[in-house]
Amino acid sequence: MADLFQNYIDGTWQAAATGKTFASRNPASFQDVVGHFPASGPADVDDAVAAAQRAFDGWSSTPAPERGRILKRIGDLLLARKDDLADAMTREMGKPLSETRGDVQEAIDTAYYAASETRRLFGHTVPSELPDKFNMSIRRPVGVCGIITAWNFPVAVPTWKIFPAIASGNTVVFKPSEESPHCGALLLQVFADAGLPAGVVNLVQGDGTVGGALVEHPSVDAISFTGSTEVGTKIGETCGRLNKKLSLEMGGKNPMIVMEDADLDLALEGVLWGAYGTTGQRCTATSRLIVHEDVHDKLVSRIQEAAEDLTLGDGREDGVDVGPLINEDALKKVQSYMEIGPDEGATLVFGGDTPDDPTLDDGYFFQPTLFTDVTPNMRLAQEEIFGPVLSVLTVSSYEEAVEVANNTDYGLSSSIYTENVRNAFRAMHDLEAGITYVNGPTIGAEAHMPFGGVKGTGNGHRDGGWEVFDFYTETKTVYVDYSGQLQKAQMDNAPDAE
Ligand SMILES: NC(=O)c1ccc[n+]([C@@H]2O[C@H](COP(=O)([O-])OP(=O)(O)OC[C@H]3O[C@@H](n4cnc5c(N)ncnc54)[C@H](O)[C@@H]3O)[C@@H](O)[C@H]2O)c1
Ligand SMILES: O=C[C@H](O)CS(=O)(=O)O
């Protein structure tokens, strides 16, 4: 019998009030059951929110540097458990160990960064217009924060939210994806072992209905969501109705431009990692290759040669480059585009099917795939496939490349490969995205840099970096009037004109 896991509420592990559980399976071998997890319901969300509320006064009044010392301990424990966490992550969601170790490292870096920021939660002092009056601003925590995340970076992405939230003095209810509950449980075990006080971070496992209950809960003051644009849009409507603070990090359809003067060796490496890394299951994955006509055939040929050498398999085995898709639904979605593409007039150059290796039959594997003759308004070029499928579009100028790149509802990551410094600087301004790489693939950001998207990817907030603290704090303006008399601000206090 696979291990039975529980929710973590008010410092204790406990079963769901429903008494029901769901299984998490290894996508590389779906016979392998990782464990059974609580199928929570609204009552569990109520308990978790109440625990977070009880913990809020004590935690928010804990001196920020002390909160930072606990975050430092969390970072140290994540470092100590890095290999075990990475192995568990690969088993639960499939990406190779080299990537899952990177995922944990992002969490470690985020812990240390958030810890350092607890000594920099600056306000401002401002000269008053009136005599004997002191003006300043201070930063206060928001309150109880609901954190809802996707499965593809099941350690890194939750920490991008939880760590700045608790560094700022908030308390948290965390709902991981039902595709990666074990990673969520292992994270909470680290927090508990690092001495995080009870109720500061609470874990409630379950599906979208549990996420929905968290969003709707009247005592949850802010929601930070990472996931699909479809779900994020629904959450946005609810939070708009409830006037609830909300941060959204959603889908992507990320373009990589390769100009005629690009370093093609560099561009080839960028395409292979950007398009087929994490089996194309990253919000920042390269899904559109916009290549100048002068280098199109040469680059496509080199990609085909290199991609066909990529090794598919269980990410815990040495030498595996590409793991499985997360589940059967994801596999069916990717397979559907193998008909959609040709039906629209695109040409399948390589891939397009599950591997013909019988040792992979138990997993949701799919070959790295590439289509050419893709035009900007095809579904292949517009819709997030979230798999190892690259659509190649041909252009004849920088201007056309930017126009094609921006022709999307999303705006997360982007990149341009060029040796022309003028085009490089123009692209930083012209590409409609939250991130632009020059001579690098469309990937994410470093822990201390703002991460997020524009248009249908985000709603104006950022995870990561210094900006994320603007989401997890509220600015309060404070006046101290020591004049001993009524001074009427907002009146015409200007001295009489000379
Ligand atoms: N922009 C980013 O930083 C980023 C990072 C990772 C993944 N993603 C996106 O996430 C998607 C893949 O992840 P996924 O399949 O887990 O996404 P998803 O939207 O299906 O699920 C994300 C989370 O939302 C929960 N959820 C589902 N329905 C809900 C509802 N009605 N109310 C509240 N919560 C609900 C899920 O249980 C899960 O925890 C892709 O679109 C990818 O681009 C974006
Ligand atoms: O999908 C999540 C993000 O894309 C992670 S990263 O920014 O690509 O590392």
Coordinates of C-alpha atoms and ligand atoms in Angstrom, one line a residue:
M1 CA 0.0 0.0 0.0
A2 CA 1.5 3.3 -1.0
D3 CA 2.0 5.9 1.7
L4 CA -0.9 7.8 3.1
F5 CA -0.3 11.5 3.4
Q6 CA -2.3 14.3 5.2
N7 CA -3.0 18.0 5.2
Y8 CA -0.9 20.2 7.5
I9 CA -3.1 22.6 9.4
D10 CA -2.2 24.5 12.6
G11 CA 1.1 22.6 13.0
T12 CA -0.5 19.1 12.8
W13 CA -0.8 16.5 10.0
Q14 CA -4.5 15.6 9.6
A15 CA -6.8 13.7 7.2
A16 CA -9.4 15.5 5.2
A17 CA -12.7 16.0 6.8
T18 CA -14.2 14.1 3.9
G19 CA -12.1 11.1 4.8
K20 CA -11.5 10.7 1.1
T21 CA -8.1 10.4 -0.7
F22 CA -6.7 10.6 -4.2
A23 CA -3.6 8.9 -5.7
S24 CA -0.6 10.6 -7.2
R25 CA 1.1 8.5 -9.9
N26 CA 4.5 8.5 -11.6
P27 CA 3.9 9.7 -15.2
A28 CA 6.9 7.7 -16.5
S29 CA 5.3 4.5 -15.1
F30 CA 1.7 5.0 -14.1
Q31 CA 1.6 1.7 -12.3
D32 CA 3.8 3.4 -9.7
V33 CA 1.6 5.0 -7.1
V34 CA 3.6 7.8 -5.3
G35 CA 1.0 8.0 -2.5
H36 CA -2.5 8.7 -1.4
F37 CA -3.4 12.3 -0.4
P38 CA -6.4 14.0 1.2
A39 CA -9.2 14.9 -1.1
S40 CA -10.1 17.9 0.9
G41 CA -13.3 19.9 0.9
P42 CA -14.6 23.3 2.1
A43 CA -14.5 22.3 5.8
D44 CA -10.7 21.7 5.5
V45 CA -10.3 25.1 3.8
D46 CA -12.2 26.7 6.7
D47 CA -10.0 25.0 9.3
A48 CA -6.8 26.0 7.4
V49 CA -7.9 29.6 7.1
A50 CA -8.9 29.8 10.7
A51 CA -5.5 28.5 11.7
A52 CA -3.8 31.1 9.5
Q53 CA -6.0 33.8 11.1
R54 CA -5.0 32.6 14.6
A55 CA -1.3 32.7 13.7
F56 CA -1.4 36.1 12.0
D57 CA -1.0 38.4 15.0
G58 CA 1.9 36.5 16.5
W59 CA 3.7 36.1 13.1
S60 CA 3.1 39.6 11.8
S61 CA 4.4 41.1 15.1
T62 CA 7.5 38.9 15.0
P63 CA 10.4 41.2 14.1
A64 CA 11.1 40.9 10.4
P65 CA 14.7 39.8 10.8
E66 CA 13.5 36.9 13.0
R67 CA 11.2 35.9 10.2
G68 CA 14.2 36.1 8.0
R69 CA 16.3 33.8 10.3
I70 CA 13.6 31.1 10.0
L71 CA 13.6 31.5 6.2
K72 CA 17.3 31.1 6.2
R73 CA 16.9 27.8 8.1
I74 CA 14.3 26.7 5.6
G75 CA 16.8 27.5 2.8
D76 CA 19.5 25.5 4.6
L77 CA 17.1 22.5 5.0
L78 CA 16.1 22.6 1.4
L79 CA 19.8 22.5 0.5
A80 CA 20.4 19.6 2.8
R81 CA 17.4 17.7 1.3
K82 CA 18.0 18.8 -2.3
D83 CA 18.7 15.3 -3.8
D84 CA 15.8 13.6 -2.0
L85 CA 13.4 16.4 -3.0
A86 CA 14.6 16.3 -6.6
D87 CA 14.2 12.5 -6.7
A88 CA 10.7 12.7 -5.3
M89 CA 9.8 15.5 -7.8
T90 CA 11.0 13.5 -10.8
R91 CA 9.1 10.5 -9.7
E92 CA 5.9 12.6 -9.2
M93 CA 6.0 14.9 -12.3
G94 CA 8.5 13.4 -14.6
K95 CA 11.2 16.0 -15.5
P96 CA 14.8 14.7 -15.4
L97 CA 16.8 15.0 -12.2
S98 CA 19.0 17.7 -13.6
E99 CA 15.9 19.8 -13.9
T100 CA 14.3 18.9 -10.6
R101 CA 17.6 19.7 -8.8
G102 CA 17.4 23.1 -10.6
D103 CA 13.8 23.5 -9.3
V104 CA 14.9 22.9 -5.7
Q105 CA 17.8 25.3 -6.2
E106 CA 15.4 28.0 -7.3
A107 CA 13.5 27.5 -4.0
I108 CA 16.8 27.7 -2.0
D109 CA 17.8 30.9 -3.8
T110 CA 14.3 32.3 -3.1
A111 CA 14.5 31.4 0.6
Y112 CA 17.8 33.3 1.0
Y113 CA 16.6 36.2 -1.1
A114 CA 13.4 36.6 0.9
A115 CA 15.4 36.2 4.2
S116 CA 17.6 39.1 3.1
E117 CA 14.6 41.2 2.2
T118 CA 13.2 41.1 5.7
R119 CA 15.9 43.7 6.6
R120 CA 14.8 45.9 3.7
L121 CA 11.0 46.2 4.0
F122 CA 11.5 50.0 3.7
G123 CA 9.0 52.7 4.1
H124 CA 9.7 56.4 3.4
T125 CA 10.0 59.6 5.5
V126 CA 8.6 62.7 3.7
P127 CA 9.0 66.4 4.7
S128 CA 5.6 67.8 5.7
E129 CA 4.1 70.9 4.1
L130 CA 3.2 72.0 7.7
P131 CA 5.4 72.9 10.6
D132 CA 6.1 70.4 13.4
K133 CA 4.5 67.5 11.5
F134 CA 6.2 64.2 10.6
N135 CA 5.1 62.2 7.5
M136 CA 6.1 58.7 6.8
S137 CA 5.0 55.5 5.1
I138 CA 5.3 52.0 6.5
R139 CA 4.6 48.5 5.0
R140 CA 2.1 46.2 6.7
P141 CA 1.3 42.6 5.7
V142 CA -1.9 42.0 3.8
G143 CA -3.2 39.2 6.1
V144 CA -4.1 35.6 5.1
C145 CA -2.9 34.7 1.6
G146 CA -4.2 31.8 -0.5
I147 CA -1.5 30.3 -2.7
I148 CA -2.6 28.1 -5.6
T149 CA 0.0 26.6 -7.9
A150 CA 0.6 24.4 -10.9
W151 CA 2.5 21.0 -11.0
N152 CA 5.4 21.7 -13.4
F153 CA 7.6 23.5 -10.9
P154 CA 6.1 22.1 -7.7
V155 CA 8.8 23.3 -5.3
A156 CA 10.1 26.5 -6.9
V157 CA 6.9 28.2 -7.9
P158 CA 5.1 27.8 -4.5
T159 CA 8.2 29.2 -2.7
W160 CA 8.2 32.2 -5.1
K161 CA 4.9 33.1 -3.4
I162 CA 5.1 31.6 0.1
F163 CA 8.5 32.9 1.1
P164 CA 7.9 36.6 0.3
A165 CA 4.4 36.3 1.8
I166 CA 5.7 35.1 5.2
A167 CA 8.8 37.3 5.1
S168 CA 6.3 40.2 4.9
G169 CA 4.4 38.9 8.0
N170 CA 1.5 37.3 6.2
T171 CA 0.1 33.8 7.0
V172 CA -0.7 31.3 4.2
V173 CA -3.0 28.6 3.1
F174 CA -1.3 26.6 0.3
K175 CA -3.1 24.4 -2.2
P176 CA -0.6 22.6 -4.5
S177 CA -1.7 21.0 -7.8
E178 CA -3.4 17.6 -7.5
E179 CA -0.7 16.4 -9.9
S180 CA 2.1 17.1 -7.4
P181 CA 0.8 16.7 -3.9
H182 CA 3.8 14.9 -2.6
C183 CA 6.1 17.8 -3.5
G184 CA 3.7 20.0 -1.5
A185 CA 3.8 17.7 1.5
L186 CA 7.6 17.5 1.4
L187 CA 7.8 21.3 1.3
L188 CA 5.6 21.6 4.4
Q189 CA 7.8 19.0 6.2
V190 CA 10.8 21.2 5.6
F191 CA 8.9 24.3 7.0
A192 CA 7.9 22.4 10.1
D193 CA 11.4 21.0 10.6
A194 CA 12.9 24.5 10.2
G195 CA 10.7 25.7 13.2
L196 CA 8.1 27.7 11.3
P197 CA 5.4 28.4 13.9
A198 CA 2.1 26.5 13.7
G199 CA -0.5 28.1 11.5
V200 CA 1.9 30.3 9.5
V201 CA 1.8 28.1 6.5
N202 CA -1.1 25.6 6.2
L203 CA -1.4 22.9 3.5
V204 CA -4.7 21.7 2.0
Q205 CA -4.5 19.1 -0.7
G206 CA -7.1 18.6 -3.4
D207 CA -8.3 19.6 -6.9
G208 CA -9.7 22.8 -8.3
T209 CA -12.8 22.7 -6.1
V210 CA -10.5 23.2 -3.1
G211 CA -8.8 26.0 -4.9
G212 CA -12.2 27.5 -5.6
A213 CA -13.2 27.3 -1.9
L214 CA -10.0 29.1 -1.0
V215 CA -10.6 31.9 -3.5
E216 CA -14.1 32.4 -2.3
H217 CA -13.3 32.3 1.4
P218 CA -14.2 35.6 3.0
S219 CA -11.3 35.6 5.4
V220 CA -8.7 35.1 2.7
D221 CA -7.3 38.6 1.9
A222 CA -5.2 37.8 -1.1
I223 CA -4.8 35.1 -3.7
S224 CA -1.6 34.3 -5.7
F225 CA -2.3 31.9 -8.6
T226 CA 0.0 30.2 -11.0
G227 CA -1.7 28.0 -13.7
S228 CA -3.6 28.1 -16.9
T229 CA -5.1 31.2 -18.4
E230 CA -8.5 29.5 -18.4
V231 CA -8.5 28.9 -14.7
G232 CA -6.8 32.2 -13.8
T233 CA -9.5 34.1 -15.7
K234 CA -12.2 32.4 -13.6
I235 CA -10.3 33.3 -10.5
G236 CA -9.9 36.9 -11.7
E237 CA -13.7 37.2 -12.1
T238 CA -14.3 35.9 -8.6
C239 CA -11.7 38.1 -7.0
G240 CA -13.0 41.1 -8.9
R241 CA -16.5 40.4 -7.5
L242 CA -15.1 40.0 -4.0
N243 CA -12.6 42.9 -4.4
K244 CA -9.8 40.5 -3.3
K245 CA -6.2 41.2 -4.0
L246 CA -4.9 38.9 -6.8
S247 CA -1.7 38.0 -8.5
L248 CA -2.0 35.9 -11.7
E249 CA 0.8 34.0 -13.5
M250 CA -0.8 32.1 -16.4
G251 CA -0.1 30.6 -19.8
G252 CA 2.4 31.4 -22.5
K253 CA 3.1 31.0 -26.2
N254 CA 6.7 32.2 -26.2
P255 CA 8.5 33.3 -29.4
M256 CA 12.2 32.8 -30.2
I257 CA 13.3 35.0 -33.1
V258 CA 16.4 33.9 -35.0
M259 CA 17.8 36.6 -37.4
E260 CA 19.9 36.0 -40.4
D261 CA 23.0 37.1 -38.5
A262 CA 22.4 34.9 -35.5
D263 CA 25.0 32.5 -34.0
L264 CA 23.3 29.3 -35.1
D265 CA 25.2 27.1 -32.7
L266 CA 23.9 29.1 -29.8
A267 CA 20.4 29.3 -31.3
L268 CA 20.3 25.5 -31.8
E269 CA 21.1 24.9 -28.1
G270 CA 18.5 27.5 -27.1
V271 CA 15.8 25.8 -29.2
L272 CA 16.5 22.3 -27.9
W273 CA 16.3 23.5 -24.3
G274 CA 13.6 26.0 -24.7
A275 CA 11.2 23.8 -26.8
Y276 CA 12.0 20.3 -25.5
G277 CA 13.2 20.9 -21.9
T278 CA 10.7 19.9 -19.3
T279 CA 9.0 18.1 -22.3
G280 CA 7.8 21.6 -23.4
Q281 CA 5.7 21.8 -20.2
R282 CA 6.9 25.2 -19.0
C283 CA 5.0 28.4 -19.1
T284 CA 8.1 29.9 -20.6
A285 CA 8.7 27.1 -23.1
T286 CA 9.7 28.1 -26.7
S287 CA 6.6 27.1 -28.7
R288 CA 7.1 29.4 -31.7
L289 CA 10.4 29.7 -33.6
I290 CA 10.3 32.8 -35.8
V291 CA 13.3 32.4 -38.2
H292 CA 14.7 34.6 -40.9
E293 CA 14.2 33.0 -44.4
D294 CA 18.0 33.1 -45.1
V295 CA 18.7 30.6 -42.3
H296 CA 15.4 28.7 -42.1
D297 CA 16.4 25.5 -43.9
K298 CA 19.8 25.2 -42.3
L299 CA 18.5 25.7 -38.7
V300 CA 15.5 23.4 -39.1
S301 CA 17.8 20.7 -40.5
R302 CA 20.2 21.1 -37.5
I303 CA 17.3 21.0 -35.0
Q304 CA 16.0 17.8 -36.6
E305 CA 19.4 16.1 -36.4
A306 CA 19.9 17.1 -32.8
A307 CA 16.3 16.5 -31.6
E308 CA 16.3 13.0 -33.0
D309 CA 19.3 12.3 -30.7
L310 CA 17.4 13.3 -27.5
T311 CA 16.8 10.4 -25.1
L312 CA 13.3 9.9 -23.8
G313 CA 12.8 8.0 -20.6
D314 CA 12.4 8.0 -16.8
G315 CA 14.0 11.2 -15.6
R316 CA 15.6 9.3 -12.7
E317 CA 17.8 7.4 -15.1
D318 CA 21.1 8.8 -16.3
G319 CA 21.3 10.3 -19.8
V320 CA 17.6 11.0 -20.1
D321 CA 16.9 14.3 -21.8
V322 CA 13.1 14.3 -22.1
G323 CA 10.7 12.9 -19.6
P324 CA 7.0 12.1 -19.9
L325 CA 4.0 14.4 -20.2
I326 CA 2.2 14.8 -16.8
N327 CA -0.9 12.7 -17.5
E328 CA -3.1 11.1 -20.1
D329 CA -5.1 14.2 -20.7
A330 CA -1.9 16.1 -21.5
L331 CA -0.9 13.4 -24.0
K332 CA -4.3 13.4 -25.7
K333 CA -4.1 17.2 -26.0
V334 CA -0.7 17.1 -27.6
Q335 CA -1.8 14.2 -29.9
S336 CA -4.8 16.3 -31.0
Y337 CA -2.5 19.0 -32.5
M338 CA -0.9 16.3 -34.7
E339 CA -4.1 16.4 -36.7
I340 CA -4.9 20.1 -36.2
G341 CA -1.5 21.2 -37.6
P342 CA -1.7 19.4 -41.0
D343 CA -5.4 20.2 -41.3
E344 CA -4.4 23.9 -41.2
G345 CA -1.6 23.4 -43.8
A346 CA 1.4 23.0 -41.6
T347 CA 4.1 20.4 -42.4
L348 CA 5.2 17.8 -39.8
V349 CA 9.0 17.6 -40.2
F350 CA 9.8 15.2 -37.3
G351 CA 8.2 13.6 -34.2
G352 CA 4.4 13.6 -34.1
D353 CA 3.8 10.4 -32.2
T354 CA 4.5 8.4 -29.1
P355 CA 7.9 6.7 -29.1
D356 CA 8.0 3.2 -30.6
D357 CA 10.1 2.0 -27.6
P358 CA 8.0 -0.7 -25.7
T359 CA 9.9 0.1 -22.5
L360 CA 8.1 3.5 -22.5
D361 CA 4.6 2.1 -23.0
D362 CA 3.7 2.6 -19.3
G363 CA 4.4 6.3 -19.4
Y364 CA 2.9 9.4 -21.1
F365 CA 5.8 9.9 -23.5
F366 CA 5.7 11.9 -26.8
Q367 CA 8.4 12.5 -29.3
P368 CA 10.0 16.0 -29.7
T369 CA 8.0 17.4 -32.6
L370 CA 8.5 20.2 -35.2
F371 CA 6.1 21.7 -37.7
T372 CA 7.1 24.1 -40.5
D373 CA 5.0 26.2 -42.9
V374 CA 3.2 27.5 -39.9
T375 CA 1.4 30.9 -40.4
P376 CA 0.7 33.4 -37.6
N377 CA -3.0 32.8 -37.2
M378 CA -2.9 29.0 -37.2
R379 CA -4.0 27.3 -33.9
L380 CA -0.5 25.8 -33.8
A381 CA 0.8 29.3 -33.5
Q382 CA -1.9 30.7 -31.2
E383 CA -2.8 28.0 -28.7
E384 CA -0.7 26.8 -25.7
I385 CA -0.1 23.1 -26.4
F386 CA 2.1 22.5 -23.3
G387 CA 4.1 19.7 -24.9
P388 CA 7.3 19.2 -26.9
V389 CA 5.8 20.7 -30.1
L390 CA 7.6 23.6 -31.9
S391 CA 6.0 25.6 -34.6
V392 CA 8.3 27.3 -37.1
L393 CA 7.3 30.5 -38.9
T394 CA 9.4 32.2 -41.6
V395 CA 10.0 36.0 -41.8
S396 CA 12.1 38.3 -44.0
S397 CA 12.9 41.2 -41.7
Y398 CA 13.2 42.3 -38.1
E399 CA 10.0 44.3 -38.3
E400 CA 8.0 41.3 -39.6
A401 CA 9.6 39.0 -36.9
V402 CA 8.4 41.4 -34.1
E403 CA 5.0 41.7 -35.6
V404 CA 4.6 37.9 -35.7
A405 CA 6.1 37.5 -32.2
N406 CA 3.6 39.9 -30.7
N407 CA 0.6 38.4 -32.5
T408 CA -0.5 36.4 -29.5
D409 CA -2.8 36.7 -26.5
Y410 CA 0.0 35.8 -24.2
G411 CA 3.1 37.8 -23.2
L412 CA 5.4 35.9 -20.8
S413 CA 8.9 35.1 -22.2
S414 CA 10.6 35.9 -25.5
S415 CA 14.0 35.9 -27.1
I416 CA 16.0 37.1 -30.1
Y417 CA 19.2 35.6 -31.4
T418 CA 21.1 38.3 -33.3
E419 CA 24.6 39.7 -33.4
N420 CA 23.2 43.1 -34.4
V421 CA 23.3 45.2 -31.3
R422 CA 20.7 47.6 -32.7
N423 CA 18.1 44.9 -33.2
A424 CA 19.0 43.5 -29.8
F425 CA 18.2 46.8 -28.0
R426 CA 15.1 47.4 -30.2
A427 CA 13.7 44.0 -29.3
M428 CA 14.0 44.7 -25.5
H429 CA 11.4 47.5 -26.1
D430 CA 9.4 46.0 -29.1
L431 CA 8.6 42.5 -27.8
E432 CA 5.4 42.4 -25.8
A433 CA 6.5 40.1 -23.0
G434 CA 7.4 40.2 -19.3
I435 CA 10.8 38.7 -20.1
T436 CA 13.1 39.1 -23.1
Y437 CA 16.3 37.2 -23.6
V438 CA 19.0 38.4 -26.1
N439 CA 20.9 35.4 -27.3
G440 CA 19.3 33.1 -24.8
P441 CA 16.2 30.8 -24.9
T442 CA 12.8 31.7 -23.6
I443 CA 13.1 30.7 -20.0
G444 CA 12.3 32.3 -16.7
A445 CA 14.1 34.6 -14.4
E446 CA 16.6 34.4 -11.5
A447 CA 15.2 34.4 -8.0
H448 CA 16.1 38.0 -7.4
M449 CA 14.5 39.3 -10.6
P450 CA 10.8 40.1 -11.3
F451 CA 9.1 37.2 -13.1
G452 CA 5.7 37.5 -14.8
G453 CA 3.9 38.2 -18.0
V454 CA 1.7 40.8 -19.7
K455 CA -1.5 40.5 -21.8
G456 CA -3.2 37.1 -21.2
T457 CA -0.3 35.8 -19.1
G458 CA -0.6 38.1 -16.1
N459 CA -2.5 40.9 -14.3
G460 CA 0.2 43.4 -13.6
H461 CA 2.0 41.7 -10.6
R462 CA 5.3 39.9 -10.5
D463 CA 6.6 36.8 -8.7
G464 CA 10.2 37.0 -7.7
G465 CA 12.6 39.8 -7.1
W466 CA 11.9 43.0 -5.1
E467 CA 8.5 43.7 -6.8
V468 CA 6.8 40.7 -5.3
F469 CA 6.9 42.4 -1.9
D470 CA 4.6 45.1 -3.2
F471 CA 1.9 42.4 -3.6
Y472 CA 2.4 40.9 -0.1
T473 CA 2.4 44.3 1.8
E474 CA 0.1 47.3 2.0
T475 CA 1.6 50.8 2.3
K476 CA 0.3 52.8 5.2
T477 CA 0.8 56.5 5.5
V478 CA 1.4 57.8 9.0
Y479 CA 1.3 61.4 10.2
V480 CA 2.7 62.7 13.6
D481 CA 1.6 66.2 14.3
Y482 CA 3.6 67.6 17.2
S483 CA 2.6 71.3 16.7
G484 CA 0.2 71.2 19.6
Q485 CA -2.5 72.8 17.5
L486 CA -5.0 72.0 14.7
Q487 CA -3.3 72.3 11.4
K488 CA -5.7 72.0 8.5
A489 CA -4.1 69.9 5.8
Q490 CA -5.6 70.0 2.3
M491 CA -6.3 73.7 2.9
D492 CA -4.6 76.6 1.1
N493 CA -1.6 76.8 3.4
A494 CA 0.5 78.4 0.8
P495 CA 2.0 81.7 2.0
D496 CA 0.4 84.8 0.6
A497 CA 2.0 85.7 -2.7
E498 CA 4.8 88.4 -2.2
Ligands
LIG1 N1 3.1 32.0 -15.7 C1 3.7 31.1 -14.8 O1 4.5 31.4 -14.0 C2 3.3 29.6 -14.9 C3 4.1 28.7 -14.3 C4 3.8 27.4 -14.4 C5 2.7 27.0 -15.1 N2 1.9 27.9 -15.7 C6 0.7 27.5 -16.5 O2 0.0 26.5 -15.8 C7 -0.6 25.7 -16.8 C8 -0.3 24.2 -16.5 O3 -0.5 24.0 -15.1 P1 -1.8 23.3 -14.5 O4 -2.3 22.3 -15.5 O5 -1.6 22.9 -13.2 O6 -2.9 24.5 -14.6 P2 -4.4 24.6 -14.0 O7 -4.8 25.9 -14.2 O8 -5.2 23.4 -14.5 O9 -4.2 24.3 -12.4 C9 -3.4 25.2 -11.6 C10 -3.9 25.1 -10.1 O10 -5.2 25.7 -10.1 C11 -6.1 24.8 -9.4 N3 -7.5 25.0 -9.9 C12 -8.1 24.4 -10.9 N4 -9.3 25.0 -11.1 C13 -9.5 25.9 -10.2 C14 -10.5 26.8 -9.8 N5 -11.7 26.8 -10.5 N6 -10.3 27.7 -8.8 C15 -9.2 27.7 -8.1 N7 -8.1 26.8 -8.3 C16 -8.3 26.0 -9.4 C17 -5.5 23.4 -9.7 O11 -6.0 22.5 -8.7 C18 -4.0 23.7 -9.6 O12 -3.6 23.7 -8.2 C19 -0.1 26.1 -18.1 O13 -1.0 26.9 -18.8 C20 1.1 26.9 -17.8 O14 1.5 27.8 -18.8 C21 2.2 29.2 -15.7
LIG2 O1 6.5 27.1 -15.7 C1 7.1 27.7 -14.8 C2 8.1 28.7 -15.2 O2 8.2 28.6 -16.6 C3 9.5 28.2 -14.6 S1 10.7 28.9 -15.4 O3 10.6 30.4 -15.3 O4 10.6 28.5 -16.8 O5 12.0 28.4 -14.8

